[in-house]
Coordinates of C-alpha atoms in Angstrom, one line a residue:
X237 CA 18.5 -1.4 15.4
X238 CA 14.8 -0.8 15.8
X239 CA 15.5 1.8 18.6
X240 CA 18.7 3.3 17.3
X241 CA 17.5 3.8 13.8
X242 CA 14.0 4.9 15.0
X243 CA 12.3 2.3 12.8
X244 CA 9.2 2.1 15.0
X245 CA 8.6 5.9 14.8
X246 CA 9.4 5.8 11.0
X247 CA 6.8 3.0 10.6
X248 CA 4.1 5.0 12.4
X249 CA 4.8 8.2 10.5
X250 CA 5.2 6.8 7.1
X251 CA 2.4 4.3 7.6
X252 CA 0.0 7.2 8.3
X253 CA 1.4 9.1 5.3
X254 CA 0.9 6.0 3.0
X255 CA -2.6 5.3 4.2
X256 CA -3.7 9.0 3.9
X257 CA -2.4 9.1 0.4
X258 CA -4.0 5.8 -0.5
X259 CA -7.4 7.2 0.7
X260 CA -7.1 10.1 -1.8
X261 CA -7.0 7.7 -4.8
X262 CA -10.2 8.1 -6.8
X263 CA -11.1 4.5 -7.7
X264 CA -14.4 2.8 -7.8
X265 CA -12.7 -0.4 -6.7
X266 CA -11.5 0.8 -3.3
X267 CA -13.9 0.1 -0.4
X268 CA -11.6 0.8 2.5
X269 CA -8.0 1.5 3.4
X270 CA -6.9 0.2 6.8
X271 CA -3.7 -0.7 8.6
X272 CA -1.3 -0.2 11.4
X273 CA 2.1 1.3 10.8
X274 CA 3.4 0.1 7.5
X275 CA 1.1 -3.0 7.4
X276 CA -1.7 -1.8 5.1
X277 CA -4.7 -3.4 3.5
X278 CA -6.6 -2.0 0.6
X279 CA -10.1 -3.6 0.5
X280 CA -11.5 -3.8 -3.0
X281 CA -15.0 -4.5 -4.4
X282 CA -13.6 -7.4 -6.5
X283 CA -10.8 -10.0 -6.3
X284 CA -7.4 -8.5 -5.6
X285 CA -5.2 -11.0 -7.4
X286 CA -5.4 -9.4 -10.9
X287 CA -4.4 -6.0 -9.3
X288 CA -1.5 -7.6 -7.4
X289 CA -0.3 -9.2 -10.6
X290 CA -0.5 -5.9 -12.5
X291 CA 1.5 -4.2 -9.6
X292 CA 4.1 -7.0 -9.8
X293 CA 4.5 -6.3 -13.5
X294 CA 5.1 -2.7 -12.6
X295 CA 7.8 -3.6 -10.0
X296 CA 5.7 -3.5 -6.8
X297 CA 5.3 -6.7 -4.8
X298 CA 2.2 -7.1 -2.7
X299 CA -0.1 -10.0 -1.7
X300 CA -3.8 -10.5 -2.1
X301 CA -5.5 -11.7 1.1
X302 CA -9.0 -12.6 2.0
X303 CA -9.6 -12.7 -1.8
X304 CA -10.4 -8.9 -2.1
X305 CA -7.7 -7.2 -0.1
X306 CA -4.3 -6.0 -1.4
X307 CA -1.8 -6.3 1.5
X308 CA 1.1 -3.8 1.4
X309 CA 3.9 -4.6 3.8
X310 CA 7.0 -2.5 2.9
X311 CA 10.2 -2.8 4.8
X312 CA 10.6 -0.6 7.9
X313 CA 13.5 1.2 6.2
X314 CA 11.3 2.5 3.3
X315 CA 11.6 6.2 2.5
X316 CA 8.9 8.7 1.6
X317 CA 10.3 8.9 -2.0
X318 CA 9.8 5.1 -2.3
X319 CA 6.3 5.3 -0.9
X320 CA 5.5 8.1 -3.4
X321 CA 6.7 5.8 -6.2
X322 CA 4.6 2.9 -4.9
X323 CA 1.6 5.2 -4.7
X324 CA 2.0 6.1 -8.4
X325 CA 2.0 2.4 -9.3
X326 CA -1.1 1.6 -7.1
X327 CA -3.0 4.6 -8.4
X328 CA -2.3 3.7 -12.0
X329 CA -3.4 0.1 -11.5
X330 CA -6.6 0.9 -9.6
X331 CA -7.7 3.7 -11.9
X332 CA -7.2 1.9 -15.2

C-alpha cells in the first residue's frame, strides 16, 4: 500500500507544504517549526497543552510533547484540502 498508493512521496510533499505554511503564521508564540515528512513539531515559547486543548475543541487532534511543542502527526493519506483546514485551526489558536 505504501508503494502502490505513493504514500511515502505524498508524505514528503505534503509535509513540506504543511511546514512551509506553518512557518508563515504570524504568532509571537512560535519559536520553531521542524519535522520530517508529516511528523511535525511546532515549538512554542510557553506550554503547549492549552493550545492542544483549544485545537481539540476545534476538531483537530494533536499532542503536546516536551511541554512546549505541539506534535502534529496526520495520517499518510491526508489531502492538501485537509491540511489547509488544519492550518486555519492552528493559525486561529496561535494568533488569538
